Short mmCIF file of C-alpha atoms and ligand atoms in Angstrom, two decimals:
data_model
loop_
_atom_site.label_atom_id
_atom_site.label_comp_id
_atom_site.label_asym_id
_atom_site.label_seq_id
_atom_site.Cartn_x
_atom_site.Cartn_y
_atom_site.Cartn_z
CA MET D 1214 15.52 -35.82 -34.28
CA LYS D 1215 16.70 -32.55 -32.41
CA ASN D 1216 18.04 -33.41 -28.91
CA MET D 1217 15.43 -32.67 -26.28
CA SER D 1218 16.06 -29.36 -24.12
CA TYR D 1219 17.17 -29.73 -20.72
CA VAL D 1220 13.91 -28.06 -19.46
CA ASP D 1221 11.72 -30.49 -21.42
CA SER D 1222 13.59 -33.56 -20.50
CA VAL D 1223 13.17 -32.40 -16.56
CA LEU D 1224 9.40 -31.71 -17.22
CA ASN D 1225 9.14 -35.42 -18.34
CA THR D 1226 10.72 -36.49 -15.69
CA VAL D 1227 8.60 -34.72 -13.10
CA ILE D 1228 5.39 -36.29 -14.74
CA ALA D 1229 6.92 -39.51 -14.95
CA ARG D 1230 8.08 -39.36 -11.67
CA ASN D 1231 4.93 -38.03 -9.92
CA PRO D 1232 1.72 -39.89 -11.44
CA GLY D 1233 -1.68 -38.75 -10.52
CA GLU D 1234 -1.07 -35.13 -8.82
CA PRO D 1235 -2.17 -33.11 -11.68
CA VAL D 1236 -1.78 -29.74 -9.95
CA PHE D 1237 1.85 -30.16 -9.21
CA HIS D 1238 2.77 -30.89 -12.64
CA GLN D 1239 0.92 -27.85 -13.62
CA ALA D 1240 3.03 -25.96 -10.93
CA VAL D 1241 6.08 -27.26 -12.15
CA THR D 1242 5.18 -26.73 -15.77
CA GLU D 1243 4.45 -23.09 -15.44
CA VAL D 1244 7.40 -22.18 -13.45
CA LEU D 1245 10.01 -24.35 -15.50
CA ASP D 1246 8.65 -22.74 -18.90
CA SER D 1247 8.80 -19.53 -17.47
CA LEU D 1248 12.57 -20.21 -16.78
CA ARG D 1249 13.61 -21.41 -20.25
CA PRO D 1250 15.34 -18.03 -21.73
CA VAL D 1251 17.87 -17.94 -18.26
CA VAL D 1252 18.43 -22.23 -18.00
CA GLU D 1253 18.52 -22.43 -21.86
CA ASN D 1254 20.84 -19.69 -22.18
CA ASN D 1255 23.05 -19.79 -19.18
CA PRO D 1256 24.88 -22.95 -18.48
CA VAL D 1257 25.79 -22.00 -14.84
CA TYR D 1258 21.94 -23.64 -14.05
CA GLN D 1259 22.56 -26.56 -16.38
CA GLN D 1260 25.41 -27.75 -13.82
CA GLU D 1261 25.02 -30.07 -10.87
CA GLY D 1262 21.29 -31.75 -11.78
CA LEU D 1263 20.34 -28.44 -10.88
CA LEU D 1264 16.46 -28.63 -12.07
CA GLU D 1265 16.57 -32.20 -11.20
CA ARG D 1266 17.23 -31.24 -7.39
CA LEU D 1267 14.58 -27.81 -7.48
CA VAL D 1268 11.86 -29.95 -8.38
CA GLU D 1269 12.32 -32.76 -6.16
CA PRO D 1270 11.44 -31.80 -2.37
CA GLU D 1271 14.19 -32.49 0.35
CA ARG D 1272 11.87 -34.41 2.75
CA VAL D 1273 8.06 -35.54 2.43
CA ILE D 1274 6.70 -36.62 5.73
CA MET D 1275 3.47 -38.21 5.83
CA PHE D 1276 1.23 -39.54 9.20
CA ARG D 1277 -1.61 -40.95 10.92
CA VAL D 1278 -3.50 -38.19 12.70
CA PRO D 1279 -5.92 -40.51 15.25
CA TRP D 1280 -8.60 -38.40 17.31
CA LEU D 1281 -11.50 -38.54 18.72
CA ASP D 1282 -14.96 -37.15 17.75
CA ARG D 1283 -17.71 -35.74 20.00
CA ASN D 1284 -19.36 -38.89 20.03
CA GLY D 1285 -16.27 -40.38 21.24
CA LYS D 1286 -15.61 -42.49 18.02
CA VAL D 1287 -12.13 -42.70 16.63
CA GLN D 1288 -11.22 -40.57 13.49
CA VAL D 1289 -8.20 -40.96 11.42
CA ASN D 1290 -7.00 -38.50 8.74
CA ARG D 1291 -3.80 -38.30 7.10
CA GLY D 1292 -1.06 -35.39 7.73
CA PHE D 1293 1.26 -34.14 5.36
CA ARG D 1294 4.62 -31.78 5.59
CA VAL D 1295 6.71 -31.48 2.61
CA GLN D 1296 10.12 -29.60 3.58
CA TYR D 1297 10.82 -28.56 -0.21
CA ASN D 1298 13.81 -25.94 -0.36
CA SER D 1299 16.18 -24.89 2.43
CA ALA D 1300 18.67 -23.47 0.40
CA ILE D 1301 18.32 -19.74 1.82
CA GLY D 1302 16.53 -20.64 4.82
CA PRO D 1303 14.73 -22.39 7.09
CA TYR D 1304 11.38 -24.33 5.74
CA LYS D 1305 8.60 -21.84 5.74
CA GLY D 1306 5.21 -22.14 5.05
CA GLY D 1307 1.38 -22.99 5.80
CA LEU D 1308 -1.05 -25.84 7.08
CA ARG D 1309 -3.92 -26.27 4.88
CA PHE D 1310 -6.93 -28.21 6.75
CA ARG D 1311 -9.32 -29.19 4.06
CA GLU D 1312 -10.99 -32.55 2.71
CA ASN D 1313 -9.53 -32.33 -0.29
CA VAL D 1314 -6.13 -31.99 0.58
CA ASN D 1315 -3.23 -34.64 -0.50
CA LEU D 1316 -0.04 -35.15 -1.39
CA GLY D 1317 0.11 -33.59 -5.09
CA ILE D 1318 -1.50 -30.18 -3.37
CA ILE D 1319 1.14 -30.10 -0.92
CA LYS D 1320 3.85 -30.73 -3.20
CA PHE D 1321 2.32 -27.88 -5.82
CA LEU D 1322 2.05 -25.63 -2.67
CA GLY D 1323 5.10 -26.25 -1.60
CA PHE D 1324 7.09 -25.89 -4.55
CA GLU D 1325 5.46 -21.96 -5.26
CA GLN D 1326 6.20 -21.34 -1.87
CA CYS D 1327 9.95 -21.35 -2.45
CA PHE D 1328 9.72 -19.06 -5.20
CA LYS D 1329 7.69 -16.69 -2.94
CA ASN D 1330 9.90 -16.78 -0.32
CA SER D 1331 12.46 -16.17 -2.30
CA LEU D 1332 11.01 -13.13 -3.66
CA THR D 1333 10.72 -11.13 -0.11
CA GLY D 1334 14.02 -10.77 -0.02
CA LEU D 1335 14.15 -12.81 3.75
CA PRO D 1336 15.94 -15.87 4.25
CA MET D 1337 13.00 -18.30 4.15
CA GLY D 1338 13.03 -21.74 2.25
CA GLY D 1339 9.79 -23.49 1.16
CA GLY D 1340 7.86 -25.85 2.54
CA LYS D 1341 4.09 -26.82 3.03
CA GLY D 1342 1.79 -29.21 5.17
CA GLY D 1343 -1.79 -30.36 5.90
CA SER D 1344 -3.94 -32.78 6.33
CA ASP D 1345 -7.56 -33.99 4.86
CA PHE D 1346 -9.54 -32.99 7.90
CA ASP D 1347 -11.82 -30.07 7.30
CA PRO D 1348 -12.72 -27.71 10.46
CA ALA D 1349 -15.83 -26.54 9.13
CA GLY D 1350 -18.68 -28.32 10.96
CA LYS D 1351 -16.63 -29.31 13.72
CA THR D 1352 -16.57 -28.41 17.37
CA ASP D 1353 -13.94 -25.95 18.98
CA HIS D 1354 -13.08 -29.30 21.07
CA GLU D 1355 -13.07 -31.45 17.94
CA VAL D 1356 -10.51 -29.50 16.07
CA MET D 1357 -8.37 -28.96 19.37
CA SER D 1358 -8.43 -32.80 19.70
CA PHE D 1359 -7.13 -33.09 15.79
CA CYS D 1360 -4.80 -30.18 16.16
CA GLN D 1361 -3.07 -32.26 19.61
CA SER D 1362 -2.46 -35.15 17.58
CA PHE D 1363 -1.40 -33.49 14.37
CA MET D 1364 1.45 -31.96 16.46
CA ASN D 1365 2.16 -35.15 18.37
CA GLU D 1366 3.89 -36.25 15.12
CA LEU D 1367 4.72 -32.90 13.64
CA TYR D 1368 7.05 -31.62 16.49
CA LYS D 1369 9.62 -34.37 15.64
CA TYR D 1370 10.42 -32.09 12.32
CA ILE D 1371 9.80 -28.57 12.82
CA GLY D 1372 11.73 -25.48 14.88
CA PRO D 1373 12.73 -22.40 14.71
CA ASP D 1374 15.76 -22.91 12.99
CA ILE D 1375 14.17 -26.16 11.05
CA ASP D 1376 10.67 -25.46 9.57
CA VAL D 1377 8.29 -22.77 10.56
CA PRO D 1378 4.83 -23.79 9.70
CA ALA D 1379 1.88 -21.14 9.40
CA GLY D 1380 -1.82 -20.84 8.81
CA ASP D 1381 -3.69 -21.26 4.93
CA ILE D 1382 -6.84 -22.52 4.14
CA GLY D 1383 -8.50 -23.78 7.13
CA VAL D 1384 -5.93 -23.14 9.46
CA GLY D 1385 -6.45 -19.44 11.14
CA ALA D 1386 -5.85 -18.08 14.87
CA ARG D 1387 -7.75 -21.01 16.43
CA GLU D 1388 -6.00 -23.79 14.72
CA ILE D 1389 -2.47 -22.10 15.18
CA GLY D 1390 -2.97 -21.39 18.93
CA TYR D 1391 -3.99 -25.47 19.86
CA LEU D 1392 -1.06 -26.50 17.59
CA TYR D 1393 0.93 -23.86 19.38
CA GLY D 1394 -0.07 -25.26 23.03
CA GLN D 1395 0.53 -28.28 22.05
CA TYR D 1396 4.23 -28.12 20.88
CA LYS D 1397 4.87 -26.37 24.10
CA LYS D 1398 3.35 -29.08 25.89
CA ILE D 1399 5.40 -31.89 24.32
CA THR D 1400 8.51 -29.69 24.02
CA GLY D 1401 8.52 -27.57 26.92
CA ARG D 1402 9.78 -24.60 24.62
CA TYR D 1403 8.64 -21.23 24.25
CA GLU D 1404 9.94 -20.15 20.59
CA GLY D 1405 8.76 -18.79 17.29
CA VAL D 1406 7.80 -22.30 15.80
CA LEU D 1407 4.97 -21.37 14.23
CA THR D 1408 3.61 -17.99 12.99
CA GLY D 1409 0.16 -16.55 13.06
CA LYS D 1410 0.21 -16.73 16.23
CA GLY D 1411 -2.46 -14.71 18.76
CA LEU D 1412 -1.24 -11.45 19.76
CA THR D 1413 -0.63 -12.34 23.43
CA PHE D 1414 1.62 -14.92 22.42
CA GLY D 1415 4.34 -13.85 20.25
CA GLY D 1416 1.97 -13.07 17.03
CA SER D 1417 2.69 -9.92 15.03
CA MET D 1418 0.29 -7.19 14.46
CA GLY D 1419 -0.68 -7.03 10.98
CA ARG D 1420 -0.06 -10.70 10.00
CA LYS D 1421 -4.04 -11.04 9.73
CA GLN D 1422 -4.34 -8.24 7.17
CA ALA D 1423 -0.95 -9.30 5.59
CA THR D 1424 -1.52 -11.18 2.74
CA GLY D 1425 -4.97 -9.03 1.62
CA TYR D 1426 -3.51 -6.03 2.26
CA GLY D 1427 -0.10 -7.05 0.41
CA LEU D 1428 -2.01 -8.12 -2.70
CA VAL D 1429 -3.46 -4.77 -3.15
CA TYR D 1430 -0.22 -2.87 -2.45
CA PHE D 1431 1.20 -4.96 -5.45
CA VAL D 1432 -2.32 -4.01 -7.47
CA ARG D 1433 -1.68 -0.69 -6.61
CA GLU D 1434 2.11 -0.83 -8.13
CA MET D 1435 0.89 -2.31 -11.10
CA LEU D 1436 -1.50 0.21 -11.59
CA ALA D 1437 0.67 2.70 -11.18
CA GLY D 1438 3.20 1.52 -13.74
CA VAL D 1439 0.61 2.17 -16.68
CA GLY D 1440 -0.27 5.66 -15.41
CA ASN D 1441 -3.72 4.11 -13.52
CA SER D 1442 -4.77 3.73 -9.88
CA LEU D 1443 -7.56 2.19 -7.71
CA GLU D 1444 -9.53 5.26 -7.15
CA GLY D 1445 -13.26 4.86 -8.76
CA LYS D 1446 -12.44 1.08 -9.65
CA LYS D 1447 -14.69 -1.73 -9.86
CA VAL D 1448 -13.43 -4.82 -7.85
CA VAL D 1449 -14.58 -8.19 -7.90
CA ILE D 1450 -13.16 -10.70 -5.14
CA SER D 1451 -13.25 -14.54 -4.95
CA GLY D 1452 -13.50 -16.17 -1.31
CA SER D 1453 -14.14 -14.58 1.60
CA GLY D 1454 -11.78 -15.79 3.99
CA ASN D 1455 -8.57 -14.29 5.40
CA VAL D 1456 -7.21 -12.73 2.23
CA ALA D 1457 -10.47 -12.03 0.72
CA ILE D 1458 -11.84 -9.97 3.17
CA TYR D 1459 -8.35 -7.77 3.88
CA ALA D 1460 -7.95 -7.47 -0.14
CA ALA D 1461 -11.41 -6.08 0.07
CA GLU D 1462 -10.65 -3.92 3.01
CA LYS D 1463 -7.77 -2.13 1.44
CA ALA D 1464 -8.93 -1.89 -2.28
CA MET D 1465 -11.73 0.18 -0.44
CA GLN D 1466 -9.41 2.23 1.55
CA TYR D 1467 -7.94 3.20 -2.10
CA GLY D 1468 -11.23 3.85 -3.22
CA ALA D 1469 -12.21 1.16 -5.17
CA THR D 1470 -15.71 -0.27 -4.76
CA VAL D 1471 -16.01 -4.01 -4.06
CA LEU D 1472 -18.75 -5.43 -5.90
CA ALA D 1473 -19.06 -9.42 -5.20
CA MET D 1474 -17.32 -11.56 -2.84
CA SER D 1475 -17.91 -15.61 -2.45
CA ASP D 1476 -17.45 -18.71 -0.60
CA SER D 1477 -17.41 -22.71 -2.07
CA ASN D 1478 -21.51 -22.12 -1.96
CA GLY D 1479 -21.64 -19.27 -3.98
CA ALA D 1480 -21.54 -15.58 -5.07
CA VAL D 1481 -22.96 -12.62 -3.48
CA TYR D 1482 -23.58 -9.38 -5.78
CA ASP D 1483 -24.04 -6.24 -4.28
CA PRO D 1484 -24.27 -3.43 -6.49
CA GLU D 1485 -24.27 -0.83 -3.66
CA GLY D 1486 -20.86 -2.20 -2.99
CA ILE D 1487 -19.98 -4.86 -0.44
CA ASP D 1488 -20.62 -4.29 3.32
CA LEU D 1489 -17.60 -5.38 4.63
CA ALA D 1490 -18.56 -5.33 8.38
CA LEU D 1491 -21.44 -7.53 7.52
CA VAL D 1492 -18.94 -10.18 5.90
CA LYS D 1493 -16.82 -10.11 8.97
CA GLU D 1494 -19.73 -10.72 10.81
CA ILE D 1495 -20.97 -13.60 9.05
CA LYS D 1496 -17.44 -15.15 8.27
CA GLU D 1497 -14.93 -14.22 11.18
CA VAL D 1498 -17.52 -14.18 14.26
CA LYS D 1499 -20.21 -16.63 13.23
CA ARG D 1500 -18.15 -19.05 10.98
CA GLY D 1501 -21.36 -18.95 8.63
CA ARG D 1502 -22.06 -18.83 4.71
CA MET D 1503 -21.97 -15.35 2.71
CA LYS D 1504 -25.86 -16.58 1.64
CA GLU D 1505 -26.71 -14.89 4.70
CA TYR D 1506 -25.19 -11.69 3.49
CA CYS D 1507 -28.25 -11.47 1.79
CA ASP D 1508 -30.72 -11.97 4.34
CA VAL D 1509 -29.31 -8.50 5.68
CA LYS D 1510 -28.75 -6.73 2.77
CA LYS D 1511 -31.49 -6.45 0.43
CA SER D 1512 -29.73 -4.93 -2.53
CA ALA D 1513 -27.64 -7.81 -2.84
CA GLN D 1514 -28.22 -10.96 -5.00
CA TYR D 1515 -26.99 -14.45 -4.27
CA MET D 1516 -25.74 -16.76 -7.01
CA GLU D 1517 -25.92 -20.15 -5.65
CA GLY D 1518 -23.19 -22.42 -7.12
CA LYS D 1519 -21.59 -19.56 -8.80
CA ASN D 1520 -18.47 -18.13 -8.80
CA VAL D 1521 -17.80 -14.17 -8.99
CA TRP D 1522 -16.46 -13.71 -12.53
CA SER D 1523 -19.40 -13.11 -14.27
CA VAL D 1524 -19.91 -9.65 -12.61
CA PRO D 1525 -18.29 -7.14 -14.58
CA CYS D 1526 -15.42 -5.36 -13.29
CA ASP D 1527 -12.14 -3.42 -13.81
CA VAL D 1528 -10.13 -5.33 -11.32
CA ALA D 1529 -10.11 -9.29 -10.31
CA LEU D 1530 -8.49 -10.41 -7.35
CA PRO D 1531 -9.13 -14.53 -7.12
CA CYS D 1532 -8.43 -15.07 -3.22
CA ALA D 1533 -10.38 -18.51 -2.72
CA THR D 1534 -8.45 -21.72 -4.24
CA GLN D 1535 -6.58 -23.11 -7.02
CA ASN D 1536 -7.64 -23.71 -10.68
CA GLU D 1537 -11.06 -21.42 -9.39
CA LEU D 1538 -11.14 -19.29 -12.64
CA ASN D 1539 -10.70 -21.11 -15.84
CA GLU D 1540 -10.65 -20.02 -19.71
CA ASP D 1541 -14.37 -19.37 -20.03
CA ASP D 1542 -14.02 -17.11 -16.68
CA ALA D 1543 -11.06 -14.76 -18.20
CA LYS D 1544 -13.15 -14.54 -21.67
CA THR D 1545 -16.05 -13.25 -19.58
CA LEU D 1546 -13.69 -11.03 -17.46
CA LEU D 1547 -11.70 -9.57 -20.50
CA LYS D 1548 -15.43 -9.28 -22.44
CA ASN D 1549 -16.33 -7.25 -19.63
CA GLY D 1550 -13.49 -4.82 -19.58
CA VAL D 1551 -11.24 -6.07 -16.82
CA ILE D 1552 -7.87 -4.49 -16.74
CA ALA D 1553 -6.15 -6.44 -14.18
CA VAL D 1554 -5.95 -9.71 -12.33
CA ALA D 1555 -3.77 -10.32 -9.46
CA GLU D 1556 -4.09 -13.65 -7.61
CA GLY D 1557 -4.47 -13.70 -3.86
CA ALA D 1558 -4.84 -17.23 -3.80
CA ASN D 1559 -2.09 -19.95 -4.80
CA MET D 1560 -2.65 -20.87 -8.73
CA PRO D 1561 -6.15 -19.81 -8.90
CA SER D 1562 -5.93 -18.99 -12.76
CA THR D 1563 -5.68 -22.44 -15.14
CA PRO D 1564 -3.16 -22.29 -17.33
CA GLY D 1565 -6.07 -21.75 -20.56
CA ALA D 1566 -7.00 -17.83 -18.19
CA ILE D 1567 -3.46 -17.06 -18.06
CA ALA D 1568 -3.12 -17.43 -21.57
CA ALA D 1569 -6.19 -15.36 -22.38
CA PHE D 1570 -4.81 -12.47 -19.92
CA GLN D 1571 -1.78 -12.45 -21.50
CA SER D 1572 -2.85 -12.46 -25.01
CA ALA D 1573 -5.26 -9.87 -24.24
CA GLY D 1574 -2.56 -7.77 -22.96
CA ILE D 1575 -3.95 -6.88 -19.58
CA LEU D 1576 -2.04 -6.61 -16.12
CA TYR D 1577 -1.80 -10.13 -14.73
CA ALA D 1578 0.40 -10.77 -11.78
CA PRO D 1579 0.31 -14.35 -10.44
CA GLY D 1580 -0.19 -15.30 -6.55
CA LYS D 1581 3.63 -16.18 -5.69
CA ALA D 1582 4.72 -12.24 -6.35
CA THR D 1583 1.21 -10.84 -5.23
CA ASN D 1584 0.12 -13.06 -2.20
CA ALA D 1585 3.54 -12.89 -0.73
CA GLY D 1586 2.69 -10.24 1.73
CA GLY D 1587 1.66 -13.01 4.33
CA VAL D 1588 4.50 -15.04 4.56
CA ALA D 1589 6.70 -12.03 4.71
CA THR D 1590 4.81 -10.87 7.56
CA SER D 1591 5.43 -14.22 8.68
CA GLY D 1592 9.10 -13.76 8.33
CA LEU D 1593 8.86 -10.56 10.49
CA GLU D 1594 7.45 -12.07 13.38
CA MET D 1595 10.07 -14.55 13.20
CA SER D 1596 12.13 -11.91 13.77
CA GLN D 1597 10.39 -9.95 16.46
CA ASN D 1598 10.17 -13.53 18.39
CA SER D 1599 14.16 -14.04 18.10
CA LEU D 1600 14.54 -10.52 19.01
CA ARG D 1601 12.06 -10.77 21.72
CA LEU D 1602 10.52 -7.54 21.10
CA ALA D 1603 6.97 -6.66 19.33
CA TRP D 1604 6.20 -4.18 16.40
CA SER D 1605 3.44 -1.66 16.10
CA PHE D 1606 0.85 -2.17 13.80
CA GLU D 1607 2.22 0.50 11.68
CA GLU D 1608 5.79 -0.71 11.69
CA VAL D 1609 5.00 -4.14 10.23
CA ASP D 1610 2.46 -2.88 7.77
CA LYS D 1611 5.08 0.02 6.38
CA ARG D 1612 7.53 -3.02 6.10
CA LEU D 1613 5.23 -5.05 4.73
CA GLU D 1614 4.36 -2.44 2.22
CA ASP D 1615 8.08 -1.92 1.16
CA ILE D 1616 8.50 -5.69 0.60
CA MET D 1617 5.41 -5.51 -1.71
CA VAL D 1618 6.70 -2.53 -3.91
CA GLY D 1619 10.39 -4.31 -3.79
CA ILE D 1620 8.83 -7.79 -5.16
CA TYR D 1621 6.82 -5.83 -7.93
CA ASN D 1622 9.66 -3.79 -8.71
CA ASN D 1623 11.95 -6.85 -9.20
CA ALA D 1624 9.34 -8.67 -11.08
CA TYR D 1625 8.93 -6.01 -13.28
CA ASN D 1626 12.41 -5.26 -13.95
CA THR D 1627 13.50 -8.89 -14.31
CA ALA D 1628 10.54 -9.41 -16.99
CA LYS D 1629 12.00 -6.18 -18.79
CA GLU D 1630 15.79 -6.92 -18.93
CA LEU D 1631 14.38 -10.04 -20.75
CA GLY D 1632 12.33 -8.28 -23.43
CA MET D 1633 9.05 -9.14 -21.42
CA GLU D 1634 7.93 -6.09 -20.04
CA ASN D 1635 4.71 -6.52 -17.55
CA ASN D 1636 5.17 -10.59 -17.84
CA PHE D 1637 4.95 -10.72 -14.19
CA VAL D 1638 4.89 -14.80 -14.57
CA VAL D 1639 8.52 -14.48 -16.14
CA GLY D 1640 9.71 -11.97 -13.94
CA ALA D 1641 8.64 -13.49 -10.60
CA ASN D 1642 9.87 -17.04 -11.39
CA VAL D 1643 13.06 -15.65 -12.85
CA TYR D 1644 13.98 -13.44 -9.93
CA GLY D 1645 12.83 -16.37 -7.00
CA PHE D 1646 14.69 -18.85 -9.19
CA LYS D 1647 18.06 -17.13 -9.31
CA LYS D 1648 18.53 -16.31 -5.70
CA ILE D 1649 17.66 -20.32 -4.74
CA ALA D 1650 19.68 -21.79 -7.50
CA ASP D 1651 22.86 -19.31 -6.74
CA ALA D 1652 22.44 -20.56 -3.40
CA MET D 1653 22.20 -24.27 -4.08
CA LEU D 1654 24.92 -24.25 -6.15
CA ALA D 1655 27.19 -22.67 -3.93
CA GLN D 1656 26.30 -25.29 -1.45
CA GLY D 1657 27.62 -28.20 -3.73
CA LEU D 1658 25.71 -31.17 -4.15
CA VAL D 1659 23.38 -31.79 -1.20
P1 NDP W 2548 -9.67 -19.05 4.38
O1 NDP W 2548 -9.62 -20.37 4.59
O2 NDP W 2548 -9.79 -17.93 5.26
O3 NDP W 2548 -10.54 -18.88 3.44
C1 NDP W 2548 -10.82 -19.15 2.06
C2 NDP W 2548 -12.09 -19.05 1.06
O4 NDP W 2548 -12.03 -19.54 0.06
C3 NDP W 2548 -13.58 -18.87 1.93
O5 NDP W 2548 -14.08 -18.18 1.84
C4 NDP W 2548 -13.73 -20.42 1.20
O6 NDP W 2548 -15.15 -20.53 1.37
C5 NDP W 2548 -13.24 -20.16 -0.35
N1 NDP W 2548 -13.26 -21.25 -0.97
C6 NDP W 2548 -12.62 -22.44 -0.93
N2 NDP W 2548 -12.41 -23.59 -1.61
C7 NDP W 2548 -13.22 -23.07 -2.88
C8 NDP W 2548 -13.94 -23.47 -3.67
N3 NDP W 2548 -13.51 -24.66 -4.00
N4 NDP W 2548 -14.98 -22.54 -4.57
C9 NDP W 2548 -14.94 -21.23 -4.40
N5 NDP W 2548 -14.74 -21.01 -2.86
C10 NDP W 2548 -13.86 -21.80 -2.03
O7 NDP W 2548 -8.37 -19.16 3.38
P2 NDP W 2548 -7.12 -18.22 2.90
O8 NDP W 2548 -8.33 -16.71 2.86
O9 NDP W 2548 -6.46 -17.93 3.92
O10 NDP W 2548 -6.78 -18.78 1.81
C11 NDP W 2548 -7.11 -18.49 0.63
C12 NDP W 2548 -6.19 -18.60 -0.52
O11 NDP W 2548 -5.12 -18.14 -0.32
C13 NDP W 2548 -5.61 -20.26 -0.59
O12 NDP W 2548 -5.24 -20.42 -1.87
C14 NDP W 2548 -4.22 -19.85 0.47
O13 NDP W 2548 -3.44 -20.33 -0.39
C15 NDP W 2548 -3.77 -18.51 -0.19
N6 NDP W 2548 -2.66 -18.12 0.39
C16 NDP W 2548 -3.05 -17.77 1.72
C17 NDP W 2548 -2.29 -16.79 2.63
C18 NDP W 2548 -2.81 -16.56 4.09
O14 NDP W 2548 -1.79 -15.44 4.55
N7 NDP W 2548 -3.56 -17.02 4.43
C19 NDP W 2548 -0.68 -16.38 1.98
C20 NDP W 2548 -0.88 -16.73 0.98
C21 NDP W 2548 -1.87 -17.43 -0.08
P3 NDP W 2548 -15.49 -21.40 2.22
O15 NDP W 2548 -16.06 -20.92 3.36
O16 NDP W 2548 -16.93 -21.74 1.87
O17 NDP W 2548 -14.75 -22.60 2.80
#
């Protein structure tokens, strides 16, 4: 029997050692599969148990989060922080508050975050955290009570040079504000320990827009690479949260029409083009449901319990959550003529969907490259906090644009050098990996 390859033996260990964590297996498999050409042809990357160390988090913290609800009843949630890899900088990555959060989800997100952060070119390691607490339907007071209790434990493990959390699903400006207030109360220190802060207390201009805008800067480059542009294109976006809203805004600025958006209850299709001011009013101001869009705009159609992928489009931007676009959805998009798919969410396309896009030869780019603008701008927020400066929106946006163009070029050139032009999965994973791997090897067996 042929000897098992190094990559396969590490993959087998990951699956055996992390039972019941399918999304974590999925994320590691995708990355390691795409690293085969560099790892298996390069003995440097087979030394010091490099891959075994890469897939194992440096530290996993799990803790109890007790809090009082509006009726004075005790509630107990579970908190997580996975400090994945600090080879190239302090741990950096968001906090997700959503009912379905578990350790496997946080590990998959933390693993992805390492490569994403490496791609930005900024000195940030990878981490991720969160809780199975869902802010939806809670009062502000309940959210504050939860956030304070969460920080009562988390503060022991974070710091501006140690680990700098940010937002993710369910963690926006309100939650970051409460978390920051409690950190300051406990430690007595006013420092850049969280990003995504309010503008009056150390937040960065442009952070709110960064992930969505950055995604569309990447799409612009990707289309330009094949002599095309966003002008006049039909775009479909899943989700209606932070990433989705600002992806829609930038796509519209480039002359595209956004035809559909969604939330976890259903999708809205507006043949006249989505009215983004109305979406912002419903989601950002009222914290309402997308269904309410159709009460106001009569041209629109609500598709209860459905996703957006049946709406014909040129460009599809999944911006909601993991595994929200499966192989059947991919086939529908392809049948309807999609030419580019770029991920605002983390791992929204299933492996079957990715295979369908790649074998059809359309442009497909994974979240760790395309949604890196959020963490990149968080990195810029850290720099401003350290410098005690606040840059203008234009300055931050220009730096974001330069970083996204850099990520596109690095992923494109890396894939091309490997003879896999326009394979952004390989390009992003290999480019992100090399920097982390070289740093880990230089730092010895730690
Ligand atoms: P938000 O909480 O602001 O928005 C999430 C959106 O996705 C909401 O519209 C939500 O609907 C929808 N959604 C969630 N779960 C599902 C589901 N199962 N089916 C359909 N829709 C769903 O989160 P963000 O916009 O910040 O994050 C979205 C994605 O982008 C996540 O994968 C996140 O990890 C990723 N990301 C975010 C970054 C950021 O800077 N915010 C940076 C990089 C990646 P509902 O209102 O019903 O909950």
